[in-house]
PDB file of C-alpha atoms in Angstrom:
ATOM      1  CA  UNK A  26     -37.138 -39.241-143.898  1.00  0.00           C
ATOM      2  CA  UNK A  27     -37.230 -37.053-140.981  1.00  0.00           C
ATOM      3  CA  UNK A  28     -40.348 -36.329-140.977  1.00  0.00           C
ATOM      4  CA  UNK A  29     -41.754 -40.104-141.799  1.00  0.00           C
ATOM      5  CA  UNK A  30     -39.831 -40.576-138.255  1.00  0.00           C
ATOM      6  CA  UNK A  31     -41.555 -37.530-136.453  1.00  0.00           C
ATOM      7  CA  UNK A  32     -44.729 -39.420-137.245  1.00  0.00           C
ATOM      8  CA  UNK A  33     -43.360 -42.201-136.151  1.00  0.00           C
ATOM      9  CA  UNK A  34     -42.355 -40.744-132.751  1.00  0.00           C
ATOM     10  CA  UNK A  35     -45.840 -38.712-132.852  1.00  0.00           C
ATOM     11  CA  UNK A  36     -47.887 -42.162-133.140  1.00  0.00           C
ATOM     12  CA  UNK A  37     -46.115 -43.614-130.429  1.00  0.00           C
ATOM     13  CA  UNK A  38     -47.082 -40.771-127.698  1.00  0.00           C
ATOM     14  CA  UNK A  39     -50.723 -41.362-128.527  1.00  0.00           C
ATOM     15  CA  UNK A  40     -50.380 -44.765-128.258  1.00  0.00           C
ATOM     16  CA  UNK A  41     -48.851 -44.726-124.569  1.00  0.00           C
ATOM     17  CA  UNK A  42     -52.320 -44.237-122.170  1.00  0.00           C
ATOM     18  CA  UNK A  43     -51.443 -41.691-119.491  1.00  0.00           C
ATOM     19  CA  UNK A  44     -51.185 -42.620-116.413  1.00  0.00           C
ATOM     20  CA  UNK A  45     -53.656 -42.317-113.776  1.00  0.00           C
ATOM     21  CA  UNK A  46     -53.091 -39.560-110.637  1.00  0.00           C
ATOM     22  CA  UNK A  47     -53.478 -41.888-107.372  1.00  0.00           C
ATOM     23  CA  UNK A  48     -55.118 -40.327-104.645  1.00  0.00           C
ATOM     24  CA  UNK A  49     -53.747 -40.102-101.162  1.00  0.00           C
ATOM     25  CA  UNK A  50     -56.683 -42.468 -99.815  1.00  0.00           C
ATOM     26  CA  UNK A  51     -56.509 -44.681-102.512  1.00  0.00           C
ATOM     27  CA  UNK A  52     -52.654 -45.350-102.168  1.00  0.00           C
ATOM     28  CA  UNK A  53     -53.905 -45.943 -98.368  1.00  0.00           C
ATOM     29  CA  UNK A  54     -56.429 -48.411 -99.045  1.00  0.00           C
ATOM     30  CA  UNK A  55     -53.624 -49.880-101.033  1.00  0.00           C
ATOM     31  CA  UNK A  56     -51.506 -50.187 -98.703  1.00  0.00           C
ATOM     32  CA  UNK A  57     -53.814 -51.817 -95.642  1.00  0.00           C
ATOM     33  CA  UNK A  58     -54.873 -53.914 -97.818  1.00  0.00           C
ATOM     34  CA  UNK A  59     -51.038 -55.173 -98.753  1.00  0.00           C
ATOM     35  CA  UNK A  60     -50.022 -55.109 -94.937  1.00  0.00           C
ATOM     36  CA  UNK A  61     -51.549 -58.265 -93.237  1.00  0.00           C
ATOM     37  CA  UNK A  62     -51.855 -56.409 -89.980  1.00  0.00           C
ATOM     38  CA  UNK A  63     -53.673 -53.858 -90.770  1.00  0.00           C
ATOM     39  CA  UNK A  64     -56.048 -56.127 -92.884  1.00  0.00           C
ATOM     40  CA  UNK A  65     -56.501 -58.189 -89.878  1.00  0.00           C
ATOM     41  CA  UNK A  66     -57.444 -55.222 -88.052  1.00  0.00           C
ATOM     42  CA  UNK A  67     -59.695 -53.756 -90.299  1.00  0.00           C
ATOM     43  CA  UNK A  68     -61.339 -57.846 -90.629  1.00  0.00           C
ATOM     44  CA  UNK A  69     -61.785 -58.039 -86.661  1.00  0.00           C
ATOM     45  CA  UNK A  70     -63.612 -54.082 -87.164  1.00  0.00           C
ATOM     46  CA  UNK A  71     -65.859 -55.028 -89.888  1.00  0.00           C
ATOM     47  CA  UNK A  72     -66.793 -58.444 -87.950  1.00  0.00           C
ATOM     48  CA  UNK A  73     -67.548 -56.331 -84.783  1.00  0.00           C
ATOM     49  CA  UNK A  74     -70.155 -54.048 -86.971  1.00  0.00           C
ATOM     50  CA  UNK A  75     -71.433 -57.231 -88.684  1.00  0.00           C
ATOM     51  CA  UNK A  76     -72.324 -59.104 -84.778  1.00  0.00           C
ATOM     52  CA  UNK A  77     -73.461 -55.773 -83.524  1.00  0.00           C
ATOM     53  CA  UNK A  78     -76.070 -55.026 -86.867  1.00  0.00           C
ATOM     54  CA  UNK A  79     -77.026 -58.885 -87.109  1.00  0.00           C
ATOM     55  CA  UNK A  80     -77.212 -59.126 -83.190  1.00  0.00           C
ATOM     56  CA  UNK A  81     -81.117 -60.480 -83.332  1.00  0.00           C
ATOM     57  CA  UNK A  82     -80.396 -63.045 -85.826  1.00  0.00           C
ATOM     58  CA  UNK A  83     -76.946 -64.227 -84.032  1.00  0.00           C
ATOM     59  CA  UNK A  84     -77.673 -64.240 -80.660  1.00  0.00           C
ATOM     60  CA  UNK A  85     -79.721 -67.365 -79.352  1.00  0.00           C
ATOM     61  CA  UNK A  86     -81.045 -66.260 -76.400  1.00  0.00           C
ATOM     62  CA  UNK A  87     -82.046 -62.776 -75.445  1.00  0.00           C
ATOM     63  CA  UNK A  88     -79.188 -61.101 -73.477  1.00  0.00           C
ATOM     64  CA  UNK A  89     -81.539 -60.269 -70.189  1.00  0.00           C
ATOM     65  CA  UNK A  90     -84.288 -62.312 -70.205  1.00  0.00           C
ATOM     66  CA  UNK A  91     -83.996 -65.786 -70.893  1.00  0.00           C
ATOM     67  CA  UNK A  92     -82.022 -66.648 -67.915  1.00  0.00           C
ATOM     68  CA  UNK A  93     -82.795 -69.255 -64.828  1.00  0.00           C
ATOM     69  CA  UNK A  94     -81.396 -69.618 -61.633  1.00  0.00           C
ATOM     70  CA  UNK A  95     -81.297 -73.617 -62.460  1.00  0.00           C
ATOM     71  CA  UNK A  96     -78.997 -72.873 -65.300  1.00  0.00           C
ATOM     72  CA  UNK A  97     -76.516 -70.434 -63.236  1.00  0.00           C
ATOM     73  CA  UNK A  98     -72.668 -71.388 -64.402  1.00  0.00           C
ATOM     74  CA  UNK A  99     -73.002 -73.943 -66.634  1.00  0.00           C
ATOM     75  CA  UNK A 100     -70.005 -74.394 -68.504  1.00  0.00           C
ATOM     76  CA  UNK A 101     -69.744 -74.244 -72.161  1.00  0.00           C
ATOM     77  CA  UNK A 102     -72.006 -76.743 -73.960  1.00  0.00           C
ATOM     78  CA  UNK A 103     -73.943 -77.547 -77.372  1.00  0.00           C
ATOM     79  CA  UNK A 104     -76.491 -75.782 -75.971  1.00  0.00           C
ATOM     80  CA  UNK A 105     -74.938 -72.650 -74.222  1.00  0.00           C
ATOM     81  CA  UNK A 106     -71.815 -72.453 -76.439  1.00  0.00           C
ATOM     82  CA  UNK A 107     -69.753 -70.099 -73.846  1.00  0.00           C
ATOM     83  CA  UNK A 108     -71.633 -71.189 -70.862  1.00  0.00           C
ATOM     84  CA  UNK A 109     -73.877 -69.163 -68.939  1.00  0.00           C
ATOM     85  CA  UNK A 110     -73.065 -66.575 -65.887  1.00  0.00           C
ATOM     86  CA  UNK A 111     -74.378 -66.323 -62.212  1.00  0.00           C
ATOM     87  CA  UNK A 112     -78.148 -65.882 -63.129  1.00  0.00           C
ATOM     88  CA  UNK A 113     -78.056 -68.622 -66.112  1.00  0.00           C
ATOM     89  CA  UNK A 114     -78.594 -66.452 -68.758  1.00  0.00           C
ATOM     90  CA  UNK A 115     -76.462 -66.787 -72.411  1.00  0.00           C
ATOM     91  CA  UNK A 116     -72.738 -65.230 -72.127  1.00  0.00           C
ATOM     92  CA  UNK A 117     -72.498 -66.109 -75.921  1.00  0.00           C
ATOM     93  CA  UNK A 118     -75.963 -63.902 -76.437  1.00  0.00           C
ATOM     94  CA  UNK A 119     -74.486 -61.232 -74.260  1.00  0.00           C
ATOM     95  CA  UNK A 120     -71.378 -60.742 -75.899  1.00  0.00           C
ATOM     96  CA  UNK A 121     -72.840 -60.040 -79.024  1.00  0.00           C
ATOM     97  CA  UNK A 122     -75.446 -58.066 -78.158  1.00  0.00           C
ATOM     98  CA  UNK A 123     -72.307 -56.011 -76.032  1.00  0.00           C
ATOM     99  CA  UNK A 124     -70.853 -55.232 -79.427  1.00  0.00           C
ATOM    100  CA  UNK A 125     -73.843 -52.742 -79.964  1.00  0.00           C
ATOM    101  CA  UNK A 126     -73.090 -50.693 -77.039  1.00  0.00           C
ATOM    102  CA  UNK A 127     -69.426 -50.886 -77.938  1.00  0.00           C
ATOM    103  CA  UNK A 128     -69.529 -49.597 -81.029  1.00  0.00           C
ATOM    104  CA  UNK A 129     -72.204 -46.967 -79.715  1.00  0.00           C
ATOM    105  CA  UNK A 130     -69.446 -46.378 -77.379  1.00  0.00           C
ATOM    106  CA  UNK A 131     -66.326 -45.856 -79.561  1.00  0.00           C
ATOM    107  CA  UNK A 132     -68.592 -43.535 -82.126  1.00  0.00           C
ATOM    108  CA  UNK A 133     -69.643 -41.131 -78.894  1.00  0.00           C
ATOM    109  CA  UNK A 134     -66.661 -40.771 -77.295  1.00  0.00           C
ATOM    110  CA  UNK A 135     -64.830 -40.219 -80.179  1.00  0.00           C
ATOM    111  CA  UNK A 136     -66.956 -38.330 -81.772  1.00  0.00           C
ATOM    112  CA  UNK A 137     -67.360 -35.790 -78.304  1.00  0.00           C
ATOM    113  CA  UNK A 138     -63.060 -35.956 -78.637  1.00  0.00           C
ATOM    114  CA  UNK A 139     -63.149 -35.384 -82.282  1.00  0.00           C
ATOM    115  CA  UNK A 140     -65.293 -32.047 -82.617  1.00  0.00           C
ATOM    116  CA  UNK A 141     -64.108 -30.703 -79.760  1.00  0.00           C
ATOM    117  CA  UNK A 142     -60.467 -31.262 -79.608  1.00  0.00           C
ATOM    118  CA  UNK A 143     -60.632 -30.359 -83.468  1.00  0.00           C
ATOM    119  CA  UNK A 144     -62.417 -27.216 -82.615  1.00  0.00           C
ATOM    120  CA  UNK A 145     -60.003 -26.088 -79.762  1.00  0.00           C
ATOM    121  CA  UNK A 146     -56.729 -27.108 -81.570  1.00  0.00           C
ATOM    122  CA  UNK A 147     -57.922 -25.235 -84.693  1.00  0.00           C
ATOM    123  CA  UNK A 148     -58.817 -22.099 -82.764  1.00  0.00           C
ATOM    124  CA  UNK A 149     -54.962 -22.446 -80.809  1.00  0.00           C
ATOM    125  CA  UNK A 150     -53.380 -22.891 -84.038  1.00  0.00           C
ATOM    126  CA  UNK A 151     -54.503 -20.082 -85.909  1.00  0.00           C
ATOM    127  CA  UNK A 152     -55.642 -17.614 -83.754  1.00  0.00           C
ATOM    128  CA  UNK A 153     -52.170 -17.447 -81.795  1.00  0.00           C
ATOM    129  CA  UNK A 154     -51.315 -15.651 -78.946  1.00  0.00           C
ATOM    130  CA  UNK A 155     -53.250 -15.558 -75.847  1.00  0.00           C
ATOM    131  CA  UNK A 156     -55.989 -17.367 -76.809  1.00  0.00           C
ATOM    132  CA  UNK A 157     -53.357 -20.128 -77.812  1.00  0.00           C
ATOM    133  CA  UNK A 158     -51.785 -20.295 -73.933  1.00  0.00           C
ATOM    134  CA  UNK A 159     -55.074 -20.172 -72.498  1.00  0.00           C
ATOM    135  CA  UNK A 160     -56.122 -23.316 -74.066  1.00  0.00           C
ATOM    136  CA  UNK A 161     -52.853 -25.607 -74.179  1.00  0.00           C
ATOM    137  CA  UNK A 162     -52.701 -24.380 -70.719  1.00  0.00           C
ATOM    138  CA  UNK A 163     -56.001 -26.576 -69.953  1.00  0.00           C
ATOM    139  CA  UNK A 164     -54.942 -29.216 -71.975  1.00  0.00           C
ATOM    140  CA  UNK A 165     -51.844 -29.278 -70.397  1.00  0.00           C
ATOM    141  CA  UNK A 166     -53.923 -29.771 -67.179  1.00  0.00           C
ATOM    142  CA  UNK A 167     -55.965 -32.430 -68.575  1.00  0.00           C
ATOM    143  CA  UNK A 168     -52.883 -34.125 -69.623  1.00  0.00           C
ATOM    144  CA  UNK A 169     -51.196 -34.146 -65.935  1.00  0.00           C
ATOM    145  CA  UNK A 170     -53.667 -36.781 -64.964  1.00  0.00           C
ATOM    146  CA  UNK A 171     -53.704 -40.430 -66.123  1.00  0.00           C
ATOM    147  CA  UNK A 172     -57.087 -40.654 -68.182  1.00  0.00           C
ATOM    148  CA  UNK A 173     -58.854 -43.408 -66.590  1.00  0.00           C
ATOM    149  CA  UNK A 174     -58.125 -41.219 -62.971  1.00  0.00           C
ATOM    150  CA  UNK A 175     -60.281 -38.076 -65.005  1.00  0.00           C
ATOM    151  CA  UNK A 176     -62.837 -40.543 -66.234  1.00  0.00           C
ATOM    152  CA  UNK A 177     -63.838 -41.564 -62.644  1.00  0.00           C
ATOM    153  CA  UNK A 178     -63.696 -38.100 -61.393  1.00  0.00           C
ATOM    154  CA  UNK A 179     -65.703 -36.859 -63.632  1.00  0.00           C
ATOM    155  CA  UNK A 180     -68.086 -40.026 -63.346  1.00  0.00           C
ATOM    156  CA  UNK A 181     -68.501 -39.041 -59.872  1.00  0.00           C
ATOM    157  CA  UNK A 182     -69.310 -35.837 -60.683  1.00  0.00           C
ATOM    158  CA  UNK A 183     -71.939 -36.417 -63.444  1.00  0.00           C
ATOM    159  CA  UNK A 184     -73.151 -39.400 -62.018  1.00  0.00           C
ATOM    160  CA  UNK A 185     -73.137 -43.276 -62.630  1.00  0.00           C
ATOM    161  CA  UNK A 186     -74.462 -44.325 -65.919  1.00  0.00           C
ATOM    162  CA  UNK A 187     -72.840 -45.090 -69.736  1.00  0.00           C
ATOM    163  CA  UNK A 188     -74.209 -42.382 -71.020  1.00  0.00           C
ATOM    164  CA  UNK A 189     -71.939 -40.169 -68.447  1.00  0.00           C
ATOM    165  CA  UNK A 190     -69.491 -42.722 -69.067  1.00  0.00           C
ATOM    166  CA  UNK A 191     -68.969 -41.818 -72.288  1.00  0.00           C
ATOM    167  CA  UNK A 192     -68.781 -38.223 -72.112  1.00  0.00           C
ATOM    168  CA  UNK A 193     -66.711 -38.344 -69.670  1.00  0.00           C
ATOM    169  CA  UNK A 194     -64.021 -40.827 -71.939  1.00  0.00           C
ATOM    170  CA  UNK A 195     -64.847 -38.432 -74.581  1.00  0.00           C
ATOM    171  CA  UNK A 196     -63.470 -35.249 -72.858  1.00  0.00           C
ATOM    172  CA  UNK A 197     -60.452 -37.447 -71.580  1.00  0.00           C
ATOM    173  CA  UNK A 198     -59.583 -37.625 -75.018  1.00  0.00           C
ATOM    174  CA  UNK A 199     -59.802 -33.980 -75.733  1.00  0.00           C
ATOM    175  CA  UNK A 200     -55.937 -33.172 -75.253  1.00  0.00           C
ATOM    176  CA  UNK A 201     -54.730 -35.858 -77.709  1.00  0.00           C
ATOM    177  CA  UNK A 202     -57.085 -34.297 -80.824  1.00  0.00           C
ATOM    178  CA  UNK A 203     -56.202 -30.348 -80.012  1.00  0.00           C
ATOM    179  CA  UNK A 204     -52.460 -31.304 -79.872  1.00  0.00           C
ATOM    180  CA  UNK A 205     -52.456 -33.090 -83.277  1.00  0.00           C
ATOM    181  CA  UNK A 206     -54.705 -30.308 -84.407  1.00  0.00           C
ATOM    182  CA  UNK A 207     -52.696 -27.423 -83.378  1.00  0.00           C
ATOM    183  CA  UNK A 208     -49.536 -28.830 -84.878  1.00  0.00           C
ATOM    184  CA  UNK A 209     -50.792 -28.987 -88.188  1.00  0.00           C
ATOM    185  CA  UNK A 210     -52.732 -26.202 -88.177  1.00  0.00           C
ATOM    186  CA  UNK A 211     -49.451 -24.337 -87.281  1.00  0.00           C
ATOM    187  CA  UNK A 212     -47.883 -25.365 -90.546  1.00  0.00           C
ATOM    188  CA  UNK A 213     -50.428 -25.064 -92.824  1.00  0.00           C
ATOM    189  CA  UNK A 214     -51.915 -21.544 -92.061  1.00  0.00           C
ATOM    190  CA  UNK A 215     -48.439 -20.339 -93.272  1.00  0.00           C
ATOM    191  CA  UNK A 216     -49.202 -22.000 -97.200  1.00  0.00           C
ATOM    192  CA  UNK A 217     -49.684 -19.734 -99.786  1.00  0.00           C
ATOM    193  CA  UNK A 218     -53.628 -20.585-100.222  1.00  0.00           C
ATOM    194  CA  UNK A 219     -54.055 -19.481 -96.847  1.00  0.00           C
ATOM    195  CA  UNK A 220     -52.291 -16.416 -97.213  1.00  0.00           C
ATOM    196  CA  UNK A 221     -54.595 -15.929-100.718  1.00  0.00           C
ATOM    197  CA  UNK A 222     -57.709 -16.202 -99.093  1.00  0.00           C
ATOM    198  CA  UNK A 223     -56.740 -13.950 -96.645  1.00  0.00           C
ATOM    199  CA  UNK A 224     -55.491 -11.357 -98.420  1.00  0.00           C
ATOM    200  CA  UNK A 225     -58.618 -11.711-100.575  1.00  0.00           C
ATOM    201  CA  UNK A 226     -60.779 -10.329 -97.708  1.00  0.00           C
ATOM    202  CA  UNK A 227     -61.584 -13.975 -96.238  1.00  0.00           C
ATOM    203  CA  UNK A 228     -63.082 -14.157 -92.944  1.00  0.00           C
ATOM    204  CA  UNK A 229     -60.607 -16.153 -90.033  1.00  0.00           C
ATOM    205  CA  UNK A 230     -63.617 -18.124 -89.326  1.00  0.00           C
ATOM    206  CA  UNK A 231     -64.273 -19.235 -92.927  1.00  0.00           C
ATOM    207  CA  UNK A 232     -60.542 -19.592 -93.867  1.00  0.00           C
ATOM    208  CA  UNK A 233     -60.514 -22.119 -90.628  1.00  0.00           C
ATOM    209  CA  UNK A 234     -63.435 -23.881 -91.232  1.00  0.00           C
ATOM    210  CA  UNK A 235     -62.953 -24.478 -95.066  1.00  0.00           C
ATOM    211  CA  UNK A 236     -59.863 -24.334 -95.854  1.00  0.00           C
ATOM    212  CA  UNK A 237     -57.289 -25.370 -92.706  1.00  0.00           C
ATOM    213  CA  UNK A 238     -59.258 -27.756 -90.857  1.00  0.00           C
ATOM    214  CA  UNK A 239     -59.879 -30.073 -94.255  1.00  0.00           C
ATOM    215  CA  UNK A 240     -56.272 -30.101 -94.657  1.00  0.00           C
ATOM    216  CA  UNK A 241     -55.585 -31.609 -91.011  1.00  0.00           C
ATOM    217  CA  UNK A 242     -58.366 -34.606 -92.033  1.00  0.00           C
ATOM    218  CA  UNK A 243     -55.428 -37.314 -92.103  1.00  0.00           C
ATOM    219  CA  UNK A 244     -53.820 -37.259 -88.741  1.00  0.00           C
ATOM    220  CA  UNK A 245     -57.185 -36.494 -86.898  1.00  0.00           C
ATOM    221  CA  UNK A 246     -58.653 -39.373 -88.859  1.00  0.00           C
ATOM    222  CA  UNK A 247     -55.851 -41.912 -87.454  1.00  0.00           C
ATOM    223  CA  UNK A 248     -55.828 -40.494 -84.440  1.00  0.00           C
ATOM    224  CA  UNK A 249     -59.607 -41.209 -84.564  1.00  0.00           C
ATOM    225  CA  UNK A 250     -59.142 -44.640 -85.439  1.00  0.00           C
ATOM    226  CA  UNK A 251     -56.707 -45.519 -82.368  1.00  0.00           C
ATOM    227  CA  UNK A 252     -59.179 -43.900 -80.075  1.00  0.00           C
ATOM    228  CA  UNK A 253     -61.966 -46.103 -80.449  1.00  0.00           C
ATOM    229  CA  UNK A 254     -60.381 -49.127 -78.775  1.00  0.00           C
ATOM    230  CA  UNK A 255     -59.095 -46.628 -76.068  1.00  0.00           C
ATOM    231  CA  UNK A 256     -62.577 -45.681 -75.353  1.00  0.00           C
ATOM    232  CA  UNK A 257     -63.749 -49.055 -75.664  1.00  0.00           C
ATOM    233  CA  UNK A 258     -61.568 -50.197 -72.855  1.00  0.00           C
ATOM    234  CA  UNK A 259     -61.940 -46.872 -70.701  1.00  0.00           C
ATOM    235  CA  UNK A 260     -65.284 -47.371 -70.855  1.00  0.00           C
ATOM    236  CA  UNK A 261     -65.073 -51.140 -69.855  1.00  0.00           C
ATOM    237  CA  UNK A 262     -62.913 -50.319 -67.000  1.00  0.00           C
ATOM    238  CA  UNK A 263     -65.499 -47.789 -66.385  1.00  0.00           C
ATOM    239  CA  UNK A 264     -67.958 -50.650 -65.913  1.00  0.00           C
ATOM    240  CA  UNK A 265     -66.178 -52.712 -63.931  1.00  0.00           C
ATOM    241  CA  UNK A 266     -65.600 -50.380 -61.110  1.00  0.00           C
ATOM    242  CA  UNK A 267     -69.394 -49.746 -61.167  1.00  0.00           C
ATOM    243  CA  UNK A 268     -69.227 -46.241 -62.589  1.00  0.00           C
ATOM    244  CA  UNK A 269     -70.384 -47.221 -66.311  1.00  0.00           C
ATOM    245  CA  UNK A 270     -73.660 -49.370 -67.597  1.00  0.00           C
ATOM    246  CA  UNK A 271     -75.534 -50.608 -64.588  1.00  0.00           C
ATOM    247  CA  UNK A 272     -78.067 -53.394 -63.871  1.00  0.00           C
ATOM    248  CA  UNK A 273     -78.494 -56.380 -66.525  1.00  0.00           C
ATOM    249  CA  UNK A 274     -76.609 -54.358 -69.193  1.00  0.00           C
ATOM    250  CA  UNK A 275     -74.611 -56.800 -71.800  1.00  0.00           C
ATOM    251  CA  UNK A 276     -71.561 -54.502 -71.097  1.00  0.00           C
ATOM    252  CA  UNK A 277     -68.212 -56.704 -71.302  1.00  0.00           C
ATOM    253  CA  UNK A 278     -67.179 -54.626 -68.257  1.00  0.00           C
ATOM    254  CA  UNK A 279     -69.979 -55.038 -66.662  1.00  0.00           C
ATOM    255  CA  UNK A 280     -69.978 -58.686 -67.523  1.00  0.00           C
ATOM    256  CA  UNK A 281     -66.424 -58.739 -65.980  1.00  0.00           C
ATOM    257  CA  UNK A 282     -67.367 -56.980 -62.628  1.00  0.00           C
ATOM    258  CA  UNK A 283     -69.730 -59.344 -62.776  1.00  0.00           C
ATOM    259  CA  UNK A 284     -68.022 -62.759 -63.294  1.00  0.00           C
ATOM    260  CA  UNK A 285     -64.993 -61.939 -61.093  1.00  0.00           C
ATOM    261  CA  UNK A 286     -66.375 -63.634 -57.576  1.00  0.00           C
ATOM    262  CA  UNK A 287     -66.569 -66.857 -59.421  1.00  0.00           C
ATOM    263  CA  UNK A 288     -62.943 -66.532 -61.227  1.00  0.00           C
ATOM    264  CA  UNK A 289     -61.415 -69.807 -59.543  1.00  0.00           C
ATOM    265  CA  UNK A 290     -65.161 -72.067 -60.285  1.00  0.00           C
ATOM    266  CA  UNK A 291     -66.208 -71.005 -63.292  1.00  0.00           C
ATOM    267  CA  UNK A 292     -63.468 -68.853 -65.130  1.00  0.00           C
ATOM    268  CA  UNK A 293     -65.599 -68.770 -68.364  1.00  0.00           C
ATOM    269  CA  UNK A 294     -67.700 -66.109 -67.372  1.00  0.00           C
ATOM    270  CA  UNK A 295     -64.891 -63.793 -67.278  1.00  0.00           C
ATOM    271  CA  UNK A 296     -62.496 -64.900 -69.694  1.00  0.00           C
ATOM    272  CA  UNK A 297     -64.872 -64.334 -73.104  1.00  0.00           C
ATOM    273  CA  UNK A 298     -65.526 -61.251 -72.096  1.00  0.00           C
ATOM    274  CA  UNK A 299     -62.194 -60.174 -71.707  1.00  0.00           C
ATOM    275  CA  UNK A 300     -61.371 -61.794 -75.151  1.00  0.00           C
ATOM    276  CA  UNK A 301     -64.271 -59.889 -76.708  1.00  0.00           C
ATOM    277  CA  UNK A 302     -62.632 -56.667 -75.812  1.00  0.00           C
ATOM    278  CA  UNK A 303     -59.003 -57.542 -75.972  1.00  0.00           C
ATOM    279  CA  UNK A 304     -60.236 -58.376 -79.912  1.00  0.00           C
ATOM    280  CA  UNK A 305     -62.067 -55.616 -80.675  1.00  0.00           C
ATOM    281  CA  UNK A 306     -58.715 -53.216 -79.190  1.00  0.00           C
ATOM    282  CA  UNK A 307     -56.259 -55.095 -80.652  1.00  0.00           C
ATOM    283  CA  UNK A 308     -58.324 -54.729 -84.050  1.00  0.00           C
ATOM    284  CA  UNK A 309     -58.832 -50.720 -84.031  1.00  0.00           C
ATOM    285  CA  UNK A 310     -54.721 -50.520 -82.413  1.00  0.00           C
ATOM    286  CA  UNK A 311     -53.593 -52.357 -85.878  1.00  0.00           C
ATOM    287  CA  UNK A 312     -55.820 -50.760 -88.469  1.00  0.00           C
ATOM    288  CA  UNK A 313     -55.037 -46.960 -86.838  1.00  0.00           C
ATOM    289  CA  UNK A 314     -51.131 -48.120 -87.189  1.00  0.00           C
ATOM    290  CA  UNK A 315     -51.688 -49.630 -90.815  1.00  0.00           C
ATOM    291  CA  UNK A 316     -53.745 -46.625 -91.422  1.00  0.00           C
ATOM    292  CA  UNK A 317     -50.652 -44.115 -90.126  1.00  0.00           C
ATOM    293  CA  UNK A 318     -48.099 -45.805 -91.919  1.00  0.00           C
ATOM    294  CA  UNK A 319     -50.826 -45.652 -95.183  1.00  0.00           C
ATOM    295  CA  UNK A 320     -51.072 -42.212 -95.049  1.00  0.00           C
ATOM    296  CA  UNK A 321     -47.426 -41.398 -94.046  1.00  0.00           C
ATOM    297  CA  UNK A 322     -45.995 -39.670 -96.819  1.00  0.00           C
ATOM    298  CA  UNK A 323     -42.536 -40.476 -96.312  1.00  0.00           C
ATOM    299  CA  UNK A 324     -43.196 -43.890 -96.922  1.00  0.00           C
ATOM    300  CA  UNK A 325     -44.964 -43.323-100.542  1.00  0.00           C
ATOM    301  CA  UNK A 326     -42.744 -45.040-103.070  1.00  0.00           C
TER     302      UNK A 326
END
């Protein structure tokens, strides 16, 4: 009898399929897709990338180009959907074609922040000592000043284009990667796999690069995230004060500098713009906080 009920209990094990191991970015992905503001976020991103690849087939005029004097502040129309600015050309056109360099914006400047706050944090972190005052002594200098007052210092020292621009919004953002990098890299070069590879005859360098730095992926990452609508906008504010893209670029800062004599007559050439980017950062701001809160162990149920 007993045994007839071993089986029993035997059969029912196999039967029961184990469970499958979640990941830690596929209980994120979960989770911003549950939360509706991080969903919206990451909807208003992958719209932005859609306008900016489809940009030739969207646009109906050429951004610089098809534009007459004759045409100069129309208001929106059937034919010029968002009206036209002070040399007649498409603000609809513009505005799309502007998601381009914003995107080519966000990716530079964050990517310029990224390597080498991740690169200067690590080094802090593990190496210690001296070498760790040196460098959070500069950051701590870089930190004093508001970032858009470093931008434009260093704008006027490199000179006015985007391209200067956005190296100069990328080194702004320097402080904010080493600090999130040097905090975790603080904790985790005391585990026990760091101490193995180590004592195993490991190289600092190697034991940095492949096994601390992977480990500090998840903060950077958000931290990545909520950057890109930072540098958007310091970028844009960039533009506006004439220190950014120059000439006929579609810029939406440049489109503001632009628009703002005729504010009181024609407010449309200003206020798309200004939606455009107050979109795009309000998109990247709640996918980085749905993405923190996703990856946020404390909060895995």
């Amino acid at each position: 009898m007993s045994a007839q009920m071993d089986l029993e209990q035997n059969s029912k094990v196999k039967a029961k399929k184990p469970k499958k191991e979640s990941s830690l970015w596929g209980d994120a992905l979960s989770r911003i897709l549950k939360s509706k503001t991080s969903f919206i976020g990451l909807m208003i991103i992958l719209l932005l990338i859609v306008v900016a690849v489809l940009a030739p087939v969207l646009a109906p005029y050429h951004p610089i180009d098809d534009g007459s004097i004759i045409d100069r502040y129309q208001p929106p129309s059937a034919e010029h959907w968002l009206g036209t600015d002070q040399l007649g050309r498409d603000i609809l056109s513009r505005i799309i074609y502007g998601a381009r360099i914003s995107i080519k914006i966000g990716v530079i400047a964050v990517g310029i922040a990224f390597v080498v706050g991740t690169l200067l944090g690590g080094i802090a972190g593990y190496i210690g000592r001296w070498v760790d005052n040196v460098i959070m002594r500069i950051i701590d200098i870089m930190m004093a000043f508001p970032s858009i007052l470093l931008a434009i210092a260093m704008v006027a020292i490199l000179g006015k284009s985007l391209t200067n621009a956005m190296i100069a919004v990328g080194i702004v953002g320097v402080p904010q990667f080493a600090r999130i990098v040097r905090s975790t890299v603080l904790s985790i070069k005391e585990k026990e796999f760091v101490e193995s590879a180590r004592a195993s005859g490991v190289k600092n360098g190697r034991i940095l690069m492949r096994h601390v730095l992977p480990n500090c992926m998840a903060p950077i990452i958000v931290q990545a995230t909520l950057s890109v609508g930072t540098a958007i906008l310091d970028a844009a504010g960039l533009s506006f004060l004439g220190l950014g893209a120059q000439g006929a670029t579609p810029e939406w800062g440049v489109m503001l500098s632009d628009g703002r004599a005729a504010l009181q007559t024609s407010p449309w050439v200003i206020t798309f713009p200004g939606l455009a980017i107050f979109l795009v950062v309000l998109g990247f701001n709640l996918f980085g906080d749905g993405l923190r809160d996703a990856l946020d162990p404390r909060l895995k149920q």
